[in-house]
PDB file of C-alpha atoms in Angstrom:
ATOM      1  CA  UNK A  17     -15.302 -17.000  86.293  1.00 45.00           C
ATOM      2  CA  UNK A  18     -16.427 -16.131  89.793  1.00 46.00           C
ATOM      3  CA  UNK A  19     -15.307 -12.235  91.024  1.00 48.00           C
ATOM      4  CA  UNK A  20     -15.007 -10.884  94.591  1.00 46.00           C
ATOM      5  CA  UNK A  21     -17.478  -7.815  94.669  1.00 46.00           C
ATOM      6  CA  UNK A  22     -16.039  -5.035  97.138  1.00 46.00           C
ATOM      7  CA  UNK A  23     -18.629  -2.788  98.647  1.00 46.00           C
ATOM      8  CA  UNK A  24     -18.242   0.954  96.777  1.00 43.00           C
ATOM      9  CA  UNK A  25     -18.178   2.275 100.756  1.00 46.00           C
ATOM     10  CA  UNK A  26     -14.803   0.248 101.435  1.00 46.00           C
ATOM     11  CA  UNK A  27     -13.521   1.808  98.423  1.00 43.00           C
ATOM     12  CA  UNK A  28     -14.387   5.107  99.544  1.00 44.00           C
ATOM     13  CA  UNK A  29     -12.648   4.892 102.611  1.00 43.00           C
ATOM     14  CA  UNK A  30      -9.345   3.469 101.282  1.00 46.00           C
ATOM     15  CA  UNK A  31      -9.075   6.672  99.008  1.00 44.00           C
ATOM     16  CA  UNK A  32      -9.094   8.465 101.524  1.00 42.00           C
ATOM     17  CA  UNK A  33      -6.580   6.999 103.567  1.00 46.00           C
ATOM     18  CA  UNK A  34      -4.318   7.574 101.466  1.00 45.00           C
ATOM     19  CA  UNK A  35      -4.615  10.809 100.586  1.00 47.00           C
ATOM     20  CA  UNK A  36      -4.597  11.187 104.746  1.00 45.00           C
ATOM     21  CA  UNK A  37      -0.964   8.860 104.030  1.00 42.00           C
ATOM     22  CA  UNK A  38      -0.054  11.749 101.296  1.00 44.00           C
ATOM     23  CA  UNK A  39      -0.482  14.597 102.980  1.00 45.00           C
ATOM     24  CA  UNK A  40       1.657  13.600 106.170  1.00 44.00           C
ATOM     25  CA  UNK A  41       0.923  16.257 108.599  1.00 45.00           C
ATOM     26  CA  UNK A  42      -2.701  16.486 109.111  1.00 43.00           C
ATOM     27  CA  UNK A  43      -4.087  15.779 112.171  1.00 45.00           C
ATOM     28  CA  UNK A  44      -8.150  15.274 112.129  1.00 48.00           C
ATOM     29  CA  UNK A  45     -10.159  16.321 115.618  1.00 47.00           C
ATOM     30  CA  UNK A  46     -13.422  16.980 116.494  1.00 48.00           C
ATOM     31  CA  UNK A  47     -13.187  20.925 114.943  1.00 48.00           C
ATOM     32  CA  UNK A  48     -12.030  18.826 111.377  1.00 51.00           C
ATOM     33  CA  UNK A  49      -8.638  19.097 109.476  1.00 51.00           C
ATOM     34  CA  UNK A  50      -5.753  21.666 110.709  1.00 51.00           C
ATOM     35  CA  UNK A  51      -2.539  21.951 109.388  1.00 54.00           C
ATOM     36  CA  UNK A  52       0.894  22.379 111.247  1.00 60.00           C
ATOM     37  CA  UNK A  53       2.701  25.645 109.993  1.00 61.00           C
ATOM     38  CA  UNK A  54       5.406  27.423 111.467  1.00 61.00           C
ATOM     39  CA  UNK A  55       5.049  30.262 113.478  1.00 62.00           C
ATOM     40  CA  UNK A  56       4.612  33.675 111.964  1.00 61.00           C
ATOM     41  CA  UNK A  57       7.571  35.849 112.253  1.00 61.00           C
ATOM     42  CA  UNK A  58       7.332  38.491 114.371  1.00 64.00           C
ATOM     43  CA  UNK A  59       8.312  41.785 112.814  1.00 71.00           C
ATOM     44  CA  UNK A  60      10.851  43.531 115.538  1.00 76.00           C
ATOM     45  CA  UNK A  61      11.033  47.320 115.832  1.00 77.00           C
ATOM     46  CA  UNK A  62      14.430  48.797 113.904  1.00 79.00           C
ATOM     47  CA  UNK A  63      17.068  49.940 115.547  1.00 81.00           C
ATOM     48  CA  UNK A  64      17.245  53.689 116.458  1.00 82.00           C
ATOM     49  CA  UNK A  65      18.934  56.167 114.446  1.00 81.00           C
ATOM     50  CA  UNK A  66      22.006  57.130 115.435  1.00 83.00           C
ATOM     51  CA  UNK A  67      21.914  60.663 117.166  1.00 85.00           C
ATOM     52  CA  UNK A  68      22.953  63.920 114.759  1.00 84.00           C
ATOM     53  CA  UNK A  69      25.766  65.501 115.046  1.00 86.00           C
ATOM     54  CA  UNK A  70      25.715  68.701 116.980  1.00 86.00           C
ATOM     55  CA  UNK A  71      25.988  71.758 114.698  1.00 86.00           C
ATOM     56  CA  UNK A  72      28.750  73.148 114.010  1.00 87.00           C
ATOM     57  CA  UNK A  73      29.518  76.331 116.408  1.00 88.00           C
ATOM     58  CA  UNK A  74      29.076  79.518 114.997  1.00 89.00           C
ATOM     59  CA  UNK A  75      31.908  81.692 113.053  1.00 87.00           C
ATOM     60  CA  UNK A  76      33.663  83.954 115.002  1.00 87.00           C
ATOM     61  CA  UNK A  77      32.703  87.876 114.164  1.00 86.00           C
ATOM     62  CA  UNK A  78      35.332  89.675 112.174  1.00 83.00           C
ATOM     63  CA  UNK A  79      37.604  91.795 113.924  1.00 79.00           C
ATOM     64  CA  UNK A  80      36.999  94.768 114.095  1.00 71.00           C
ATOM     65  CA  UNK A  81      38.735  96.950 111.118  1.00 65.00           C
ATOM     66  CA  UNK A  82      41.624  99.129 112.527  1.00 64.00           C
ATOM     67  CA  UNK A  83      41.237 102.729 113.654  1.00 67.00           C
ATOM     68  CA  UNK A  84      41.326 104.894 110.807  1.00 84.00           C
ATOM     69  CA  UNK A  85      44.149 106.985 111.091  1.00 94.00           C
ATOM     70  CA  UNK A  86      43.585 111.194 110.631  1.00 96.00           C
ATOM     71  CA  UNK A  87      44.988 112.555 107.256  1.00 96.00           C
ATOM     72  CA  UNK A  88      48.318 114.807 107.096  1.00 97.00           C
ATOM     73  CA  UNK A  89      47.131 118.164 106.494  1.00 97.00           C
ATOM     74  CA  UNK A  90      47.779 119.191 103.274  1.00 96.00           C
ATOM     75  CA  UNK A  91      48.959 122.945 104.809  1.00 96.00           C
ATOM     76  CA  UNK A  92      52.397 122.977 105.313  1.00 96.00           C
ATOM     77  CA  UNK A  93      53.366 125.666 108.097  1.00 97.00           C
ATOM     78  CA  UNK A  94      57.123 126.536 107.786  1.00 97.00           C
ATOM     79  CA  UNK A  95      58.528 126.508 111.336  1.00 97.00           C
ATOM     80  CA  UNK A  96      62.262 127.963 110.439  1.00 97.00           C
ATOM     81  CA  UNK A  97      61.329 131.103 112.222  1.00 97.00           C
ATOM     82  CA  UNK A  98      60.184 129.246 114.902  1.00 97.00           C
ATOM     83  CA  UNK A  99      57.343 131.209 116.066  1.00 98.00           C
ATOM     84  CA  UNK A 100      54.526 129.758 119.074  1.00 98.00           C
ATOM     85  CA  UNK A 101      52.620 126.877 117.784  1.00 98.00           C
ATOM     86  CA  UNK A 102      49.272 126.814 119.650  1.00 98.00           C
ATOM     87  CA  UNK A 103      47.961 128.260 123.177  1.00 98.00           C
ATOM     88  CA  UNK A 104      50.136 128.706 126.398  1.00 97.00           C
ATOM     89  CA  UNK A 105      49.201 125.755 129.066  1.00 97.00           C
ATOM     90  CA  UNK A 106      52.260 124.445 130.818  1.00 98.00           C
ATOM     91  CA  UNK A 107      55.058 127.679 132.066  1.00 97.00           C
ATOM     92  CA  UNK A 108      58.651 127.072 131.129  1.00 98.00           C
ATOM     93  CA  UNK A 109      61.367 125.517 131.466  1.00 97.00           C
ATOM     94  CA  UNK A 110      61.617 122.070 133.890  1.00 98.00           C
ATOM     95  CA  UNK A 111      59.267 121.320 136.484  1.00 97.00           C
ATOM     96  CA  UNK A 112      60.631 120.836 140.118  1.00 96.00           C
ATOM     97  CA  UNK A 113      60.728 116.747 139.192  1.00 96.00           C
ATOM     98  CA  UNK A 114      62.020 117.259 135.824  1.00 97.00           C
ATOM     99  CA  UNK A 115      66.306 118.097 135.583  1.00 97.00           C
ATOM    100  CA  UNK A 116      67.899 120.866 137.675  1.00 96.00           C
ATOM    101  CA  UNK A 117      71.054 120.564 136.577  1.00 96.00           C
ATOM    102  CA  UNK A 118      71.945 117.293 137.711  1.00 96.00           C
ATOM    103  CA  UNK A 119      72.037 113.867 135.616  1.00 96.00           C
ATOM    104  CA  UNK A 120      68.705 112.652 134.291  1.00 97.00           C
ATOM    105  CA  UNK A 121      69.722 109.212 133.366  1.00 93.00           C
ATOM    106  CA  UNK A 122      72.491 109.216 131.005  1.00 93.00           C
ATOM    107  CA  UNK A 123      72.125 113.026 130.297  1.00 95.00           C
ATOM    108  CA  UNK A 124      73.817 115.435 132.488  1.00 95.00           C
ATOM    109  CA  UNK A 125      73.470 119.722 132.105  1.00 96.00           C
ATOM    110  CA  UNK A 126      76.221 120.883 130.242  1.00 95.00           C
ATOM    111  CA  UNK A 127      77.853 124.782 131.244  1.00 93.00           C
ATOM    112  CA  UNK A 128      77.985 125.497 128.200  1.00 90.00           C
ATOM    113  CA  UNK A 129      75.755 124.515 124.726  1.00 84.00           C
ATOM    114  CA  UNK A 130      76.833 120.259 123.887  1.00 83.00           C
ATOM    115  CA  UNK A 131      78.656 119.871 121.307  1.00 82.00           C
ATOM    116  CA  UNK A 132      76.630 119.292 118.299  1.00 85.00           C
ATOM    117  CA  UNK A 133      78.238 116.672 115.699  1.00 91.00           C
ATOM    118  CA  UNK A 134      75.016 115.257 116.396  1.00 94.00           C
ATOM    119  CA  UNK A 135      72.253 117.758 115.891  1.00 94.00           C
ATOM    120  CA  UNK A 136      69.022 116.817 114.916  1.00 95.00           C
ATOM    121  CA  UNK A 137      65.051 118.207 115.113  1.00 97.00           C
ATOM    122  CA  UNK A 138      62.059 116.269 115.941  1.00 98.00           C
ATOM    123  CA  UNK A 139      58.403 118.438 116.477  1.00 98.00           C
ATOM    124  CA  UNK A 140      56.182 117.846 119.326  1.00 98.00           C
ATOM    125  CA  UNK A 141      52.415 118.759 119.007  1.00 98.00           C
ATOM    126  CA  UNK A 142      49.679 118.260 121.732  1.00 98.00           C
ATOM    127  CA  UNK A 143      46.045 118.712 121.265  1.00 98.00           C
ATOM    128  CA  UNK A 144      43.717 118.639 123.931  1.00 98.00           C
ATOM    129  CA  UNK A 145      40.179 118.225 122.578  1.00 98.00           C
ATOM    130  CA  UNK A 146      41.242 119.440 119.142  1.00 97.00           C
ATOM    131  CA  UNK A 147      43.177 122.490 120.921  1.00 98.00           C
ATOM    132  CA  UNK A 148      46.546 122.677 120.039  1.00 98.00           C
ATOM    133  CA  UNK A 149      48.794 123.539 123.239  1.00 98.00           C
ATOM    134  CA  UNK A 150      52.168 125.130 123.327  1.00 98.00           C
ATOM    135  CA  UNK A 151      55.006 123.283 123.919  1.00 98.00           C
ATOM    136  CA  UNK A 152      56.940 125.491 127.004  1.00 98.00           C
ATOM    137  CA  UNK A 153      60.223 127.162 125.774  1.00 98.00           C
ATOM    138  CA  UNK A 154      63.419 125.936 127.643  1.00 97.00           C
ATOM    139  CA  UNK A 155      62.695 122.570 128.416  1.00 98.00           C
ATOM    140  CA  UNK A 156      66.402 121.175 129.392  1.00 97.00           C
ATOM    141  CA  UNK A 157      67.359 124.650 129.966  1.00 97.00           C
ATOM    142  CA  UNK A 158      68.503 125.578 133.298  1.00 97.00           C
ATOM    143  CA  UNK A 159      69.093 128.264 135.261  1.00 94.00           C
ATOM    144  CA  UNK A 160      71.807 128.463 137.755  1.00 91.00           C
ATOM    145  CA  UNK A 161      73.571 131.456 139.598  1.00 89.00           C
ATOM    146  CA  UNK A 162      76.209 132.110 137.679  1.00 88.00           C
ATOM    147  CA  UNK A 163      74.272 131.299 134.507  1.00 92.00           C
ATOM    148  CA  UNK A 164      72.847 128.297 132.809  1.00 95.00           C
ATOM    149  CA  UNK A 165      73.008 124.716 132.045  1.00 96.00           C
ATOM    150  CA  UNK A 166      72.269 122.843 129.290  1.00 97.00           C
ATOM    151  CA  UNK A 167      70.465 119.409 128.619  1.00 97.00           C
ATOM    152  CA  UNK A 168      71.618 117.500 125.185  1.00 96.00           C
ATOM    153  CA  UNK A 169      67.876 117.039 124.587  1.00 97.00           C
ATOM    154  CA  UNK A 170      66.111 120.660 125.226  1.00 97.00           C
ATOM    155  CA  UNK A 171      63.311 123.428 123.605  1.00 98.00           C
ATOM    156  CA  UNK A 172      64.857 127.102 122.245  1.00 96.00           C
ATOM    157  CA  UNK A 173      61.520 128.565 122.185  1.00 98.00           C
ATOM    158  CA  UNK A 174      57.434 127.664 121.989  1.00 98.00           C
ATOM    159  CA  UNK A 175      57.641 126.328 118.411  1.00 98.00           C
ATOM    160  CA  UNK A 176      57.535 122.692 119.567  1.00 98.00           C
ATOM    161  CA  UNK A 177      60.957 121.975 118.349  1.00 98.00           C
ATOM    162  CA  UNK A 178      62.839 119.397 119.406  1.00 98.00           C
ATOM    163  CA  UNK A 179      66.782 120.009 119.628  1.00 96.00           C
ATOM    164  CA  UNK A 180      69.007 117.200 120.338  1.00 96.00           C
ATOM    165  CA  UNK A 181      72.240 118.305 120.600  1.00 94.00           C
ATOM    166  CA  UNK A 182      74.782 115.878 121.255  1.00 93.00           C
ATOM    167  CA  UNK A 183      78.465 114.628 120.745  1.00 91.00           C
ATOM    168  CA  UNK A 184      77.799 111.488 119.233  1.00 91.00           C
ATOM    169  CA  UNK A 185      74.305 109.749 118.307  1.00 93.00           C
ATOM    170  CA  UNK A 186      72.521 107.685 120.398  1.00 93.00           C
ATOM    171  CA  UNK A 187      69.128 106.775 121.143  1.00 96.00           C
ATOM    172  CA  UNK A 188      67.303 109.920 121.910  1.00 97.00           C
ATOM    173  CA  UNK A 189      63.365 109.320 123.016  1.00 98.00           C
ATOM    174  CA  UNK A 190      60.239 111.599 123.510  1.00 98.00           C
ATOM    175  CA  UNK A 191      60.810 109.254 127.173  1.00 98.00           C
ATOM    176  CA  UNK A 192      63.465 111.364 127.565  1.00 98.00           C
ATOM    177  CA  UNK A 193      62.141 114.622 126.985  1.00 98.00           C
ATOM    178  CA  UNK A 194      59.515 114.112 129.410  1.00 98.00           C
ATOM    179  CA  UNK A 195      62.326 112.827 132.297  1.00 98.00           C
ATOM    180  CA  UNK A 196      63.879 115.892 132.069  1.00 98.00           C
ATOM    181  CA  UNK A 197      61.149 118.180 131.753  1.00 98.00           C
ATOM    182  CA  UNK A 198      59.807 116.049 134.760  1.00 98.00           C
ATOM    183  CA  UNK A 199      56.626 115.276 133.171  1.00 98.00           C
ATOM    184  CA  UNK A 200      54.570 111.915 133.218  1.00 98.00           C
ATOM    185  CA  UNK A 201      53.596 110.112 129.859  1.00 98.00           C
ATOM    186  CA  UNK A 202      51.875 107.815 129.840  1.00 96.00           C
ATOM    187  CA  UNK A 203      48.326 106.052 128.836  1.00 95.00           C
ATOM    188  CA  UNK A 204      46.350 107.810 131.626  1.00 95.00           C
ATOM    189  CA  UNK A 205      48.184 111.158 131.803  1.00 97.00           C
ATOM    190  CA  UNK A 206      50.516 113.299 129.532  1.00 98.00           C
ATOM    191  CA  UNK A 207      52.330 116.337 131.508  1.00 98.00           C
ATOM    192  CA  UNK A 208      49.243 115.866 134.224  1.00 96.00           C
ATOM    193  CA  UNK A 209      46.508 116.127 131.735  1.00 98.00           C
ATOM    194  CA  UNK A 210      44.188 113.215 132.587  1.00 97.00           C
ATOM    195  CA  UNK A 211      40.922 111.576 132.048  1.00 97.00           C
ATOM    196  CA  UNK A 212      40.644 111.264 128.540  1.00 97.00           C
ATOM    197  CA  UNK A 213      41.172 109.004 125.801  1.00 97.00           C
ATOM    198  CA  UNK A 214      45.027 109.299 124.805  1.00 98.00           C
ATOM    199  CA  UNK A 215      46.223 108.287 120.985  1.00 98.00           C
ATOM    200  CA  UNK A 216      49.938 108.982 120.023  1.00 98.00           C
ATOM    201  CA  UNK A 217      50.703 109.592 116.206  1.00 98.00           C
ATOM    202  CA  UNK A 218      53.971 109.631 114.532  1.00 98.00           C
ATOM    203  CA  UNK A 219      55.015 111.273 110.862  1.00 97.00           C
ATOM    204  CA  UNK A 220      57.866 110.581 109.700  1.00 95.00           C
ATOM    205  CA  UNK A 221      59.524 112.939 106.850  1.00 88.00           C
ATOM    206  CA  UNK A 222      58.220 110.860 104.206  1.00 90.00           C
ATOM    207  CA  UNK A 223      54.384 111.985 105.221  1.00 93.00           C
ATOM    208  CA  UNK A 224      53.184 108.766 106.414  1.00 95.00           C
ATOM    209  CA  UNK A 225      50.987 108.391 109.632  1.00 97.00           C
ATOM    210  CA  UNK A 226      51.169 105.833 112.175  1.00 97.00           C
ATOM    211  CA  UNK A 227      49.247 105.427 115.560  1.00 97.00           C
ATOM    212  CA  UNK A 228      51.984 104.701 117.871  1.00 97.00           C
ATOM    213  CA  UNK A 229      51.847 101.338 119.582  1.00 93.00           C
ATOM    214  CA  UNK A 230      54.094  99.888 122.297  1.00 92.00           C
ATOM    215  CA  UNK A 231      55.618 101.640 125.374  1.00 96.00           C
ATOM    216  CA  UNK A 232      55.447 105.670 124.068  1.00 98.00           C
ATOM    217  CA  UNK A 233      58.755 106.481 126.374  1.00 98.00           C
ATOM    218  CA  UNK A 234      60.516 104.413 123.412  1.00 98.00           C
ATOM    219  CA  UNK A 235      59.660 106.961 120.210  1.00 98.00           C
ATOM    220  CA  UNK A 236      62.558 107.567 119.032  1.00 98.00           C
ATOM    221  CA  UNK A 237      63.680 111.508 117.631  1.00 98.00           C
ATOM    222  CA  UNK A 238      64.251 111.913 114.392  1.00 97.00           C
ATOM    223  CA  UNK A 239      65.009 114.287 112.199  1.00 96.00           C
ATOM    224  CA  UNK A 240      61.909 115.851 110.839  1.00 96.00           C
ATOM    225  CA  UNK A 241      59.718 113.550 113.130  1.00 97.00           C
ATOM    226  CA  UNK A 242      56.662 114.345 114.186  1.00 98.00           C
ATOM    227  CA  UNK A 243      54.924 113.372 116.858  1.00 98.00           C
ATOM    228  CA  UNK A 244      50.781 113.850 118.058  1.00 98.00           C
ATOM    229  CA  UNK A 245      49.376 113.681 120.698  1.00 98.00           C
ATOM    230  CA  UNK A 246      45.643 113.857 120.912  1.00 98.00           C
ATOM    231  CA  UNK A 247      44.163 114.109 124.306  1.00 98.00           C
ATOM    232  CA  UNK A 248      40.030 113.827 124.423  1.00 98.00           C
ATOM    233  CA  UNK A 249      38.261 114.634 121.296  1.00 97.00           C
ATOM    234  CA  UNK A 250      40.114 113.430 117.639  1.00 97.00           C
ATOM    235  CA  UNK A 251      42.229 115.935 115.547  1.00 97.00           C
ATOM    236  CA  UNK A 252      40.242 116.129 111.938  1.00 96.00           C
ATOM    237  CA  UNK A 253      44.391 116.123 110.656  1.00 97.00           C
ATOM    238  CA  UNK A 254      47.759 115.658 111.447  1.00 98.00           C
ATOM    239  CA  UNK A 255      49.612 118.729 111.291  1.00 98.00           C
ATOM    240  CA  UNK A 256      52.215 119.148 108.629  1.00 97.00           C
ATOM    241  CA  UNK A 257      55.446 121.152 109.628  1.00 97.00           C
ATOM    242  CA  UNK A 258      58.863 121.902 107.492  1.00 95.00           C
ATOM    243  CA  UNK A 259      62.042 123.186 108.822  1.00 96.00           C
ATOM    244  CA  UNK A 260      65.073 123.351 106.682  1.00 95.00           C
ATOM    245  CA  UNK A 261      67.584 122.327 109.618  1.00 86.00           C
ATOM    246  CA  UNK A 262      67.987 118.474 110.411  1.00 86.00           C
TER     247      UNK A 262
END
């Protein structure tokens, strides 16, 4: 039988052809064998972070707690003999602004004492820098020349009693008292005292303190009302009077 030799070289060389077939995407230069590969991805910065919040603003401070109010003296002075209650500042009776003897708003001077199916007490006290001052005696009181004239709303003497004497009840107000005794009151002067700090408190007969608030012409009289004022320097106590009148 006669065979073909083929040269081992050819051989060689058809091997590797086809592995060159095989492998598809090599590509032989000068430098040798490179392969094609895709690009290498190309790692991007992250996004930023969204900004914070801004903090929350700070808590309001408290308020600050309310005045402390002075205690009611636990001395009870009995006023039914209705002697001077603290130093002589102011004279008597009205001032040239205050009534003399004719209407002060809806009160007018009476020739003779009012009527009284209305007759109650209120006490007035005024302290300036812890001094207690005298309230003047005949406050609504006036003198005329063939006698006197009286207001419903008036003092009998330097106790600090407050009369109101009156035919029928109405609204009766330490504003009053002040119009006819021709007075100011108000947050920068009481009967011409001025400069100082002015706090109003009110007792009723059931012994409990309040600082007044609101427009001080409005305090009503009461029976067995009374009524501080502290000019300058705080009163230590409220004072603590007892009548046994209305």
């Amino acid at each position: 039988m006669n065979r073909t030799l083929v040269p081992l070289s050819a051989l060689a060389l058809g091997a590797v052809m086809l592995t060159g077939c095989a492998r598809g995407s090599v590509t032989q230069g000068g430098g040798g064998i490179s392969v094609n590969q895709p690009p290498a991805a190309v790692d991007e910065p992250p996004p930023p972070s969204p900004p914070l919040p801004p903090p929350p603003p700070p808590a309001p401070p408290p308020p600050p707690p309310p005045p402390s109010l002075p205690p009611l003296s636990s001395v009870v002075v009995n006023l039914d003999d209705n002697h001077q209650i603290g130093v002589g500042y102011w004279p008597d009776h009205d001032t040239a602004s205050g009534g003399q003897g004719d209407p002060v708003g809806k009160y007018v001077c009476w020739p003779t004492w009012p009527p009284e199916t209305y007759h109650v007490h209120s006490h007035l006290s005024v302290f300036l820098d812890g001094q207690a001052l005298a309230i003047p005696d005949d406050i609504g009181v006036v003198k005329q020349a063939t006698g006197y004239c009286y207001y419903t709303l008036h003092t009998h003497d330097r106790s600090g009693k407050l009369h109101v004497e009156a035919p029928a009840p109405e609204f009766y107000s330490l504003g009053d008292l002040f119009q006819i005794w021709g007075q100011p009151l108000g947050p920068d002067s009481v009967a011409d005292i001025t400069g100082k700090p002015i706090v109003i408190y009110v007792t009723d007969k059931n012994g409990v303190v309040t600082q007044a608030d609101g427009d001080w012409h409005d305090i009503e009289l009461l029976s067995h009302r009374e009524i501080t004022i502290q000019i300058g320097t705080p009163i230590s106590e409220i004072p603590n009077y007892f009548w046994t009148a209305h």
